[in-house]
Coordinates of C-alpha atoms in Angstrom, one line a residue:
M1 CA -43.1 30.4 28.1
K2 CA -44.8 28.7 25.3
V3 CA -44.0 28.6 21.5
L4 CA -46.6 29.0 18.8
K5 CA -45.9 28.2 15.2
F6 CA -48.2 29.2 12.3
G7 CA -47.8 27.5 8.9
G8 CA -48.4 29.0 5.5
S9 CA -52.1 28.0 5.4
S10 CA -52.6 30.2 8.5
L11 CA -51.0 33.1 6.7
S12 CA -52.5 32.9 3.3
T13 CA -54.5 36.1 3.3
P14 CA -54.8 39.3 5.4
A15 CA -58.0 37.9 6.8
T16 CA -56.1 34.7 8.0
I17 CA -53.3 36.9 9.5
R18 CA -56.0 38.9 11.5
Q19 CA -57.2 35.5 12.8
V20 CA -53.7 34.7 13.9
G21 CA -53.5 38.1 15.6
K22 CA -56.6 37.3 17.7
I23 CA -55.2 33.9 18.7
L24 CA -51.9 35.6 19.8
L25 CA -53.7 38.3 21.8
A26 CA -55.8 35.7 23.6
S27 CA -52.9 33.4 24.3
R28 CA -50.4 36.0 25.7
R29 CA -52.9 36.7 28.5
R30 CA -52.2 33.3 30.0
E31 CA -48.5 33.0 29.3
P32 CA -45.6 34.6 27.6
L33 CA -45.2 33.7 23.9
I34 CA -42.6 33.2 21.2
V35 CA -44.1 32.9 17.7
V36 CA -42.5 31.1 14.8
V37 CA -44.0 31.7 11.3
S38 CA -43.7 30.3 7.9
A39 CA -43.8 32.2 4.6
F40 CA -47.2 33.2 3.2
E41 CA -48.9 30.1 1.6
G42 CA -47.3 29.1 -1.6
V43 CA -44.6 31.8 -1.5
T44 CA -41.6 29.4 -0.9
N45 CA -42.4 27.5 -4.0
R46 CA -42.8 30.7 -6.0
L47 CA -39.4 32.0 -4.8
L48 CA -37.8 28.8 -5.8
D49 CA -39.5 28.9 -9.2
C50 CA -38.2 32.5 -9.6
A51 CA -34.7 31.4 -9.0
R52 CA -34.9 28.4 -11.5
L53 CA -36.5 30.9 -14.1
A54 CA -33.6 33.4 -13.6
E55 CA -31.1 30.6 -13.9
R56 CA -32.5 29.7 -17.3
A57 CA -32.5 33.4 -18.4
D58 CA -36.3 33.2 -18.7
P59 CA -37.7 36.7 -18.5
A60 CA -40.8 35.2 -16.7
F61 CA -38.9 35.4 -13.5
E62 CA -39.6 39.2 -13.5
E63 CA -43.3 38.6 -13.7
A64 CA -43.1 36.0 -10.9
F65 CA -41.2 38.4 -8.7
K66 CA -43.8 41.1 -9.4
H67 CA -46.5 38.8 -8.2
I68 CA -44.7 38.0 -4.9
A69 CA -43.9 41.8 -4.4
R70 CA -47.6 42.7 -5.1
R71 CA -48.9 40.1 -2.7
H72 CA -46.7 41.4 0.2
R73 CA -47.4 45.1 -0.6
D74 CA -51.1 44.4 -0.6
A75 CA -50.9 42.7 2.7
V76 CA -49.2 45.8 4.1
T77 CA -51.8 48.0 2.7
Q78 CA -54.7 45.9 4.2
L79 CA -53.1 45.2 7.6
I80 CA -51.1 48.2 8.6
K81 CA -52.8 51.5 9.6
Q82 CA -50.2 52.9 12.0
G83 CA -46.8 53.6 10.5
R84 CA -47.7 52.2 7.2
A85 CA -45.1 54.2 5.3
R86 CA -42.3 52.9 7.5
V87 CA -43.4 49.3 7.2
R88 CA -43.8 49.7 3.5
D89 CA -40.2 51.1 3.2
E90 CA -38.9 48.0 5.2
V91 CA -40.8 45.6 3.0
D92 CA -39.6 47.4 -0.2
A93 CA -36.0 47.1 1.0
L94 CA -36.4 43.3 1.5
L95 CA -38.0 43.0 -2.0
A96 CA -35.2 45.1 -3.5
E97 CA -32.7 42.7 -1.9
L98 CA -34.6 39.7 -3.3
H99 CA -34.6 41.3 -6.8
S100 CA -30.9 41.9 -6.5
T101 CA -30.3 38.2 -5.6
L102 CA -32.5 37.1 -8.6
E103 CA -30.6 39.5 -11.0
G104 CA -27.4 38.0 -9.8
I105 CA -28.6 34.5 -10.6
H106 CA -29.9 35.8 -14.0
L107 CA -26.6 37.4 -14.9
L108 CA -24.5 34.3 -13.9
R109 CA -27.0 31.9 -15.6
H110 CA -26.3 29.7 -12.5
C111 CA -28.0 29.3 -9.2
P112 CA -25.7 27.6 -6.6
V113 CA -27.4 26.1 -3.6
R114 CA -26.2 29.0 -1.5
A115 CA -28.1 31.5 -3.8
L116 CA -31.1 29.2 -3.6
D117 CA -31.2 29.2 0.2
M118 CA -30.9 33.1 0.1
T119 CA -33.8 33.4 -2.3
A120 CA -36.0 31.1 -0.2
S121 CA -35.2 32.9 3.0
F122 CA -37.2 36.0 1.9
G123 CA -40.5 34.2 2.3
E124 CA -40.1 33.9 6.1
R125 CA -38.4 37.3 6.4
L126 CA -41.1 39.2 4.8
S127 CA -43.9 37.1 6.5
A128 CA -42.4 37.5 10.0
F129 CA -41.9 41.3 9.5
I130 CA -45.4 41.9 8.3
V131 CA -47.0 39.8 11.0
S132 CA -44.9 41.6 13.7
A133 CA -45.8 45.0 12.2
Y134 CA -49.5 44.1 12.2
L135 CA -49.5 42.8 15.8
N136 CA -47.4 45.7 17.0
Q137 CA -50.5 48.0 16.5
K138 CA -52.3 46.1 19.2
Y139 CA -49.6 44.8 21.5
P140 CA -45.7 45.1 21.5
A141 CA -44.2 42.7 19.1
A142 CA -40.7 42.3 17.8
F143 CA -39.4 40.9 14.5
V144 CA -36.6 38.3 15.1
D145 CA -34.4 37.0 12.3
A146 CA -33.5 33.4 13.2
R147 CA -30.2 33.9 11.5
D148 CA -29.2 35.9 14.7
F149 CA -29.2 32.8 16.8
L150 CA -29.9 29.6 14.8
V151 CA -26.4 28.3 13.8
T152 CA -26.0 25.6 11.1
D153 CA -23.4 24.0 8.9
D154 CA -23.0 24.8 5.3
Q155 CA -25.1 22.0 3.9
F156 CA -27.3 24.5 1.9
T157 CA -31.0 23.5 1.4
H158 CA -30.9 21.0 4.2
A159 CA -28.4 22.4 6.7
N160 CA -27.8 20.7 10.1
V161 CA -28.4 22.7 13.2
I162 CA -25.3 23.1 15.6
F163 CA -27.2 22.9 18.9
K164 CA -24.3 23.7 21.1
R165 CA -24.0 27.2 19.4
T166 CA -27.8 27.7 18.8
N167 CA -29.2 27.0 22.2
P168 CA -27.2 29.5 24.3
R169 CA -27.6 32.1 21.6
A170 CA -31.3 31.6 21.5
R171 CA -31.6 31.9 25.3
K172 CA -29.5 35.0 25.4
L173 CA -31.4 36.7 22.6
F174 CA -34.9 36.0 24.0
A175 CA -33.9 36.9 27.6
K176 CA -32.4 40.2 26.3
L177 CA -35.6 40.9 24.3
T178 CA -37.8 40.2 27.3
K179 CA -35.8 42.4 29.6
R180 CA -35.6 45.3 27.1
H181 CA -39.5 45.2 26.9
R182 CA -40.0 44.4 30.6
G183 CA -41.7 41.1 29.6
R184 CA -44.3 42.8 27.4
V185 CA -43.4 41.7 24.0
I186 CA -44.2 38.9 21.5
P187 CA -41.2 37.9 19.4
I188 CA -42.2 36.9 15.8
V189 CA -39.4 34.6 14.6
T190 CA -38.5 33.5 11.0
G191 CA -39.0 29.8 10.6
F192 CA -37.1 27.6 8.1
I193 CA -33.9 29.7 8.1
G194 CA -30.7 29.9 9.9
A195 CA -27.1 30.9 9.2
T196 CA -23.5 29.4 9.3
E197 CA -20.9 30.7 11.8
D198 CA -19.7 33.1 9.2
G199 CA -23.1 34.5 8.4
Q200 CA -24.2 32.7 5.3
T201 CA -28.0 32.1 5.0
T202 CA -29.1 28.5 5.1
T203 CA -32.4 26.6 5.2
I204 CA -33.1 23.7 7.3
G205 CA -35.3 21.6 4.9
R206 CA -38.9 21.4 4.1
N207 CA -41.1 21.4 7.1
G208 CA -38.4 23.6 8.5
S209 CA -40.7 26.0 10.4
D210 CA -41.9 23.1 12.5
Y211 CA -38.3 22.3 13.1
S212 CA -37.5 25.9 14.0
A213 CA -40.4 25.9 16.5
A214 CA -39.1 22.7 18.2
I215 CA -35.5 24.2 18.3
V216 CA -36.7 27.4 19.8
G217 CA -39.0 25.5 22.3
A218 CA -36.2 23.2 23.3
A219 CA -33.7 26.1 23.8
V220 CA -36.0 28.1 26.1
N221 CA -37.5 25.0 27.7
A222 CA -41.0 25.9 26.8
S223 CA -44.0 24.5 28.6
V224 CA -45.7 23.6 25.3
I225 CA -45.1 24.0 21.6
E226 CA -48.3 24.7 19.7
I227 CA -48.4 23.9 15.9
W228 CA -51.3 25.9 14.3
T229 CA -52.4 24.5 10.9
D230 CA -55.6 24.1 9.0
V231 CA -57.0 20.9 10.6
D232 CA -58.4 20.2 13.9
G233 CA -55.5 17.9 14.9
V234 CA -53.9 14.6 14.0
L235 CA -56.5 12.3 12.5
S236 CA -56.9 8.6 12.7
A237 CA -56.4 8.5 8.9
D238 CA -56.3 10.8 5.9
P239 CA -59.8 12.3 5.7
R240 CA -59.5 12.7 2.0
V241 CA -59.3 9.0 1.6
V242 CA -61.2 7.9 4.7
P243 CA -64.3 10.0 5.1
S244 CA -64.9 8.6 8.7
A245 CA -61.4 9.6 10.0
F246 CA -61.7 11.5 13.3
V247 CA -59.4 13.7 15.5
L248 CA -57.1 12.0 18.0
P249 CA -57.3 13.9 21.3
Q250 CA -54.0 12.5 22.6
M251 CA -51.0 10.4 21.5
T252 CA -47.5 9.7 22.4
Y253 CA -44.3 11.0 20.7
E254 CA -43.5 7.5 19.4
E255 CA -47.0 7.2 17.9
A256 CA -46.8 10.6 16.3
M257 CA -43.4 9.8 14.8
E258 CA -44.5 6.4 13.5
L259 CA -47.5 7.9 11.8
S260 CA -45.6 10.8 10.3
Y261 CA -42.9 8.5 8.9
F262 CA -45.5 6.5 7.0
G263 CA -47.2 9.5 5.4
A264 CA -49.3 11.4 8.0
K265 CA -49.0 15.1 6.9
V266 CA -49.5 17.2 10.1
L267 CA -46.0 16.5 11.5
H268 CA -42.7 15.3 10.2
S269 CA -40.9 13.0 12.6
A270 CA -37.5 14.6 12.2
T271 CA -38.8 18.1 12.9
I272 CA -40.1 17.4 16.3
A273 CA -37.0 15.7 17.6
P274 CA -35.6 18.6 19.8
A275 CA -39.0 18.8 21.5
V276 CA -39.1 15.1 22.0
A277 CA -35.6 15.1 23.5
R278 CA -36.7 17.7 26.1
R279 CA -40.1 16.0 26.6
I280 CA -41.9 19.2 25.8
P281 CA -45.7 18.5 24.9
I282 CA -46.8 19.4 21.3
L283 CA -50.2 20.6 20.7
I284 CA -51.7 20.5 17.2
K285 CA -54.4 23.3 16.8
N286 CA -56.6 24.6 14.0
T287 CA -56.2 28.3 13.2
F288 CA -59.7 28.4 11.7
N289 CA -61.3 26.5 14.6
P290 CA -59.3 27.7 17.6
N291 CA -61.9 26.3 20.1
A292 CA -61.3 22.8 19.0
P293 CA -59.2 20.9 21.6
G294 CA -56.7 19.7 19.0
T295 CA -54.2 16.8 19.6
L296 CA -51.7 16.7 22.5
I297 CA -48.6 14.8 21.8
S298 CA -46.6 13.9 24.9
T299 CA -45.0 11.1 26.9
R300 CA -48.3 10.2 28.3
S301 CA -50.1 7.1 27.0
V302 CA -53.8 7.0 27.5
D303 CA -55.7 3.7 27.4
D304 CA -58.8 4.6 25.5
G305 CA -59.6 0.9 24.9
K306 CA -58.7 1.1 21.2
L307 CA -56.1 -1.3 19.9
A308 CA -54.7 1.2 17.3
K309 CA -54.3 4.9 17.3
G310 CA -54.1 5.6 13.6
I311 CA -53.7 4.2 10.1
T312 CA -51.5 5.7 7.4
S313 CA -49.8 4.8 4.2
V314 CA -47.2 5.9 1.7
G315 CA -47.3 5.0 -2.0
D316 CA -45.1 5.3 -5.1
L317 CA -42.8 2.4 -3.8
A318 CA -41.2 -0.6 -5.2
L319 CA -40.7 -3.9 -3.4
L320 CA -37.3 -5.5 -4.1
T321 CA -36.5 -9.1 -3.1
L322 CA -33.0 -10.5 -2.9
R323 CA -33.3 -14.3 -2.9
G324 CA -31.5 -17.4 -3.6
P325 CA -29.6 -20.4 -1.9
G326 CA -26.4 -18.3 -1.9
M327 CA -27.8 -16.4 1.1
V328 CA -28.6 -19.2 3.4
G329 CA -26.1 -19.4 6.4
V330 CA -23.8 -16.8 4.8
P331 CA -22.9 -14.1 7.3
G332 CA -22.8 -10.4 6.0
V333 CA -25.3 -10.6 3.2
A334 CA -27.7 -8.1 4.7
E335 CA -24.8 -5.8 5.6
R336 CA -23.4 -5.9 2.0
L337 CA -26.9 -5.3 0.6
F338 CA -27.7 -2.3 2.7
R339 CA -24.2 -0.8 2.6
T340 CA -24.2 -0.8 -1.2
L341 CA -27.8 0.8 -1.3
A342 CA -26.6 3.6 1.2
A343 CA -23.6 4.2 -1.0
R344 CA -26.0 4.9 -4.0
K345 CA -28.2 7.1 -1.7
V346 CA -31.1 4.7 -1.9
N347 CA -33.4 5.1 1.1
V348 CA -34.9 1.9 2.4
V349 CA -38.3 2.5 4.0
L350 CA -39.2 -1.1 5.0
I351 CA -37.3 -4.3 5.5
S352 CA -38.6 -7.9 5.9
Q353 CA -36.6 -11.1 6.2
A354 CA -37.8 -14.6 6.7
S355 CA -36.0 -16.8 9.3
S356 CA -35.0 -19.3 6.5
E357 CA -32.5 -16.5 5.4
H358 CA -33.6 -17.5 1.8
T359 CA -35.0 -13.9 1.0
I360 CA -34.7 -10.3 2.1
C361 CA -37.5 -8.0 1.0
F362 CA -37.2 -4.2 1.2
G363 CA -39.2 -1.2 0.1
I364 CA -37.8 1.9 -1.7
R365 CA -39.1 4.7 -3.8
N366 CA -40.1 3.8 -7.4
I367 CA -37.7 6.4 -8.7
D368 CA -34.7 4.7 -7.0
T369 CA -35.5 1.2 -8.5
S370 CA -33.0 1.1 -11.5
R371 CA -30.2 2.5 -9.3
A372 CA -30.8 0.0 -6.6
V373 CA -30.9 -2.9 -9.0
D374 CA -27.6 -1.8 -10.6
A375 CA -26.0 -1.5 -7.2
I376 CA -27.2 -5.0 -6.2
R377 CA -26.0 -6.6 -9.4
H378 CA -22.7 -5.0 -9.0
E379 CA -22.2 -5.9 -5.4
F380 CA -23.3 -9.6 -5.8
Q381 CA -22.0 -10.0 -9.3
F382 CA -20.2 -13.3 -8.4
E383 CA -23.4 -14.8 -6.9
F384 CA -25.5 -13.6 -9.8
H385 CA -23.0 -15.2 -12.2
E386 CA -23.2 -18.5 -10.3
Q387 CA -27.0 -18.2 -10.3
S388 CA -27.1 -18.6 -6.4
M389 CA -28.9 -15.2 -6.0
Q390 CA -31.4 -13.0 -8.0
V391 CA -33.3 -9.8 -7.4
D392 CA -37.0 -9.5 -8.2
V393 CA -38.8 -6.2 -8.5
K394 CA -42.5 -5.4 -7.8
S395 CA -43.4 -1.8 -8.7
D396 CA -46.4 0.3 -7.8
Q397 CA -46.6 -0.8 -4.2
A398 CA -47.8 1.0 -1.1
I399 CA -47.0 0.5 2.6
L400 CA -49.9 0.7 5.0
A401 CA -49.0 1.0 8.6
V402 CA -51.3 0.5 11.7
V403 CA -49.9 2.3 14.7
G404 CA -50.7 2.4 18.3
E405 CA -49.4 1.9 21.9
G406 CA -52.5 -0.2 22.6
M407 CA -51.3 -3.0 20.3
K408 CA -48.6 -4.1 22.7
G409 CA -49.1 -7.5 24.2
R410 CA -52.6 -7.7 22.6
P411 CA -53.2 -11.0 20.8
G412 CA -55.1 -10.9 17.5
V413 CA -54.1 -7.5 16.4
A414 CA -52.2 -8.7 13.3
G415 CA -55.0 -11.1 12.6
K416 CA -57.5 -8.3 12.6
V417 CA -55.4 -6.4 10.1
F418 CA -55.0 -9.4 7.8
D419 CA -58.7 -10.4 8.1
S420 CA -59.7 -6.8 7.2
L421 CA -57.6 -7.0 4.0
G422 CA -58.5 -10.7 3.2
R423 CA -62.2 -9.9 3.2
Q424 CA -61.5 -7.3 0.6
N425 CA -59.5 -9.7 -1.5
I426 CA -56.4 -7.6 -1.0
N427 CA -53.1 -9.4 -1.3
I428 CA -50.2 -8.6 1.0
S429 CA -46.7 -8.7 -0.5
A430 CA -44.7 -8.3 2.6
I431 CA -45.1 -7.7 6.4
A432 CA -43.0 -6.1 9.0
Q433 CA -43.5 -5.7 12.7
G434 CA -40.9 -4.4 15.4
A435 CA -40.4 -5.9 18.8
S436 CA -42.0 -2.7 20.2
E437 CA -45.4 -3.9 18.8
R438 CA -46.3 -0.4 18.1
N439 CA -46.5 -0.8 14.3
I440 CA -47.6 -3.4 11.9
S441 CA -46.7 -2.6 8.2
C442 CA -48.0 -4.3 5.1
V443 CA -47.0 -3.9 1.6
I444 CA -49.9 -4.0 -0.9
D445 CA -50.6 -2.9 -4.5
T446 CA -51.0 0.9 -4.8
A447 CA -54.3 0.2 -6.7
D448 CA -55.7 -1.3 -3.4
Q449 CA -54.4 1.5 -1.1
V450 CA -57.7 3.5 -0.7
R451 CA -59.8 0.4 -0.1
A452 CA -57.3 -1.1 2.3
L453 CA -57.2 2.1 4.4
N454 CA -61.0 2.2 4.6
A455 CA -61.3 -1.6 5.4
I456 CA -58.8 -1.4 8.3
H457 CA -60.2 1.8 9.6
Q458 CA -63.6 0.2 9.8
G459 CA -62.2 -2.9 11.4
F460 CA -60.4 -1.0 14.2
F461 CA -62.4 2.2 14.8
E462 CA -65.9 2.1 13.6
T463 CA -68.7 0.7 15.8
R464 CA -71.2 0.9 13.1
K465 CA -71.2 -1.4 10.2
R466 CA -71.4 0.5 6.9
L467 CA -73.2 -0.9 3.9
A468 CA -73.4 0.7 0.5
L469 CA -76.2 -0.4 -1.8
V470 CA -76.7 0.1 -5.5
V471 CA -80.3 -0.4 -6.3
I472 CA -81.3 -1.2 -9.9
G473 CA -85.0 -1.2 -10.7
V474 CA -87.5 1.0 -9.0
G475 CA -90.8 -0.6 -9.7
N476 CA -92.9 -2.1 -7.0
V477 CA -90.2 -4.2 -5.4
G478 CA -87.4 -1.5 -5.8
S479 CA -89.5 1.5 -4.6
A480 CA -90.6 -0.6 -1.6
V481 CA -87.0 -1.3 -0.6
L482 CA -86.1 2.4 -0.9
R483 CA -89.1 3.4 1.1
Q484 CA -88.2 0.9 3.8
L485 CA -84.6 2.0 4.0
H486 CA -85.6 5.7 4.3
Q487 CA -88.2 5.0 7.0
Q488 CA -85.9 2.6 8.9
R489 CA -82.7 4.7 8.8
D490 CA -82.7 5.9 12.4
Y491 CA -83.6 2.5 13.6
L492 CA -80.8 0.9 11.7
L493 CA -78.3 3.5 12.9
S494 CA -79.5 2.7 16.5
K495 CA -78.7 -1.0 15.9
G496 CA -75.2 -0.1 14.5
F497 CA -75.9 -0.2 10.8
D498 CA -75.2 2.7 8.5
V499 CA -76.9 1.8 5.2
T500 CA -76.6 4.2 2.3
V501 CA -77.8 4.0 -1.3
V502 CA -74.7 5.2 -3.4
G503 CA -76.3 4.1 -6.8
L504 CA -79.8 4.1 -8.2
A505 CA -81.1 3.3 -11.6
N506 CA -84.2 2.7 -13.7
S507 CA -84.3 1.6 -17.4
K508 CA -83.4 5.1 -18.5
R509 CA -81.2 6.9 -16.1
F510 CA -78.8 6.3 -13.1
V511 CA -77.5 8.3 -10.2
A512 CA -74.2 7.5 -8.5
D513 CA -73.2 9.5 -5.4
A514 CA -70.5 8.2 -3.0
K515 CA -72.1 10.3 -0.1
G516 CA -75.5 8.7 -0.6
V517 CA -78.6 9.5 -2.6
N518 CA -81.3 11.4 -0.7
L519 CA -84.0 8.7 -0.4
G520 CA -86.5 11.4 0.5
A521 CA -86.3 12.7 -3.1
W522 CA -84.9 9.8 -5.1
E523 CA -87.5 10.2 -7.9
F524 CA -86.4 13.7 -8.6
A525 CA -82.7 12.6 -8.5
L526 CA -83.4 10.1 -11.2
Q527 CA -85.4 12.3 -13.2
S528 CA -82.9 15.1 -13.3
S529 CA -79.9 12.9 -13.7
P530 CA -77.8 13.5 -16.9
D531 CA -76.5 10.0 -16.8
R532 CA -78.3 7.5 -19.2
M533 CA -78.6 4.0 -17.9
D534 CA -75.8 1.7 -19.0
P535 CA -74.9 -1.2 -16.6
A536 CA -71.2 -1.2 -17.6
T537 CA -71.0 2.6 -17.1
L538 CA -72.6 2.4 -13.8
A539 CA -70.4 -0.4 -12.6
E540 CA -67.4 1.7 -13.6
R541 CA -68.6 4.6 -11.5
I542 CA -69.2 2.4 -8.6
A543 CA -65.8 0.9 -8.9
E544 CA -64.3 4.4 -8.8
M545 CA -65.7 4.7 -5.3
E546 CA -63.6 1.9 -4.0
L547 CA -66.2 0.7 -1.6
T548 CA -65.3 -1.8 1.1
N549 CA -68.7 -3.3 2.0
A550 CA -71.3 -2.9 -0.8
A551 CA -74.0 -4.8 -2.6
L552 CA -75.9 -4.7 -5.8
V553 CA -79.7 -5.0 -5.2
D554 CA -81.1 -6.1 -8.6
C555 CA -84.9 -5.5 -8.5
T556 CA -85.2 -6.0 -12.3
V557 CA -87.0 -8.9 -14.0
G558 CA -85.1 -9.3 -17.2
P559 CA -81.6 -10.6 -18.1
S560 CA -79.9 -7.3 -19.0
I561 CA -78.6 -6.5 -15.5
V562 CA -77.6 -10.2 -14.9
D563 CA -75.2 -9.9 -17.9
A564 CA -73.4 -7.1 -16.0
Y565 CA -73.1 -8.9 -12.7
P566 CA -69.4 -9.8 -13.4
A567 CA -68.6 -6.0 -13.7
F568 CA -70.4 -5.3 -10.4
I569 CA -68.6 -8.2 -8.6
E570 CA -65.3 -6.8 -9.9
A571 CA -66.3 -3.4 -8.5
N572 CA -66.4 -5.2 -5.1
L573 CA -70.2 -5.7 -4.7
H574 CA -72.1 -8.6 -3.3
I575 CA -75.3 -9.6 -5.3
I576 CA -78.8 -9.5 -3.8
T577 CA -81.7 -10.2 -6.1
P578 CA -85.1 -11.7 -6.5
N579 CA -84.2 -11.9 -10.3
K580 CA -84.2 -15.6 -11.4
W581 CA -82.2 -15.1 -14.5
A582 CA -78.8 -15.7 -12.9
N583 CA -79.9 -19.1 -11.7
A584 CA -81.2 -20.0 -15.2
L585 CA -78.0 -19.1 -17.1
P586 CA -76.4 -21.9 -19.3
W587 CA -74.2 -24.1 -17.2
R588 CA -70.9 -22.6 -18.3
R589 CA -71.8 -19.0 -17.7
Y590 CA -73.5 -19.9 -14.3
A591 CA -70.3 -21.8 -13.2
T592 CA -68.0 -18.9 -14.3
L593 CA -70.2 -16.5 -12.4
M594 CA -70.0 -18.6 -9.2
E595 CA -66.2 -19.0 -9.6
L596 CA -65.9 -15.2 -9.8
L597 CA -68.0 -14.8 -6.7
E598 CA -65.8 -17.3 -4.8
R599 CA -62.6 -15.7 -6.0
R600 CA -63.7 -12.2 -5.1
Q601 CA -65.1 -13.5 -1.8
K602 CA -68.6 -12.1 -2.6
Y603 CA -72.1 -13.4 -1.6
F604 CA -74.9 -14.3 -4.1
L605 CA -78.2 -13.9 -2.2
F606 CA -81.3 -15.0 -4.2

């Protein structure tokens, strides 16, 4: 028996639901299935918006409800051919129940969390019913309401699962269903929702459908839990930020949980806990590319020769430092600090303390900063009054984490992280590493987050050296440079160098493209560019690319581009030029330019 979970992106349209159906029909030939589904993409948020609008007596809730109803009715029309009237009646009954719930909120002008959970539950209930009805036309499928077996407490919106009640009920329900259909049935289960002992509807938190799949998989002792989403697997970094990120074929539970804690989006560490406890493998697959192998998460650690497995980050943080002589040698300071933060419901995401005991650094969400500072000042009011302690706040920080089992016992890993950041002139505010050696975390400025991720990814994973060039001046020298780069591209790649021209300019126009200018048609690109040449504007555009290894190639003969060198250096570019004007600057300007190059750790090659 295996469990398959499909998220909202896999259920966004009738076409994607048909794709899900193909996957299920192919999978059931190999092994019996249980399927857990989320709401259609975006529906949960719309339902919660409906409830809030109704609470405010905003008549717009009716229009929002109509949109939800229309979307599900359209899905029935497009997907169901056999028994459509019966399915439509069932869907209409669910929609009527939803409307009644919203009307109740509207009349009371109040939406208690219990009503919010009831409202949110309709997304999965509608989705699971429609998917089961569609599949039932091709193979026996049964709608299963998770409230019939998934028992929780009454902490509405983030209810806790009572496993000693849930597990036997789940086993009994699925065994009975299998027996009734003689093993020829695919149960389609509502994710995200459960019920209290007395039958009140609850939800188990965002990412709840993944959690539901793990709960079901653990209860029936599944051979594998497959999480079907819209990416090919867990990637080495966020591909929206690091274009060279790649799919990881395999990783351990611990690596997956470390990556997810620090921002990786495919999985949430808490949601896979039931599967981890039973050592059930988790396979991440792409609904839209089912032939891709995906990422297998299990107990098995594979030595692929790489030090790190992945790099991730989480931003919007503040770094607080409690410091002072009143901490040195005094027992219980850390306990008092974290107890008072917990009492104010301030979540601490990173802790770093020097052995001198003079400081404790910790990272929290920016939004919690004032509450945390107030709590600290109250708890340590005597020490603050005596000026033996103080608290410093550094806002707009990000935590960058390098994760991997291969880092254990390997000297130089931390040095490689710090060297990669140092070369980019990125300052580290705090560092944390556990004794497991599985994670090295650094706190940096949020403004440096993208550049830091790319720099470390290049340092750990990329065999080719990447170099981005901005070429200004396309006369005899400049055009010869471009011609050589175009002709020798394959040769350079074979030698491990990936050189791209991301900026190109003559005296009239410029082109800036982070993916690289086509050097086979650079003249046309310049002629057709709408951007008029202005060195400061070009430098700004290049700075927005947040390049980690780049150089300005100045092939001009006059002083105008030399005047803009500081802007390009600040944009993280080295300077390469046959232009003599920089070396002929007045001494003070020349010295200032050299100081800037040294401070930014950039080369000036003449």
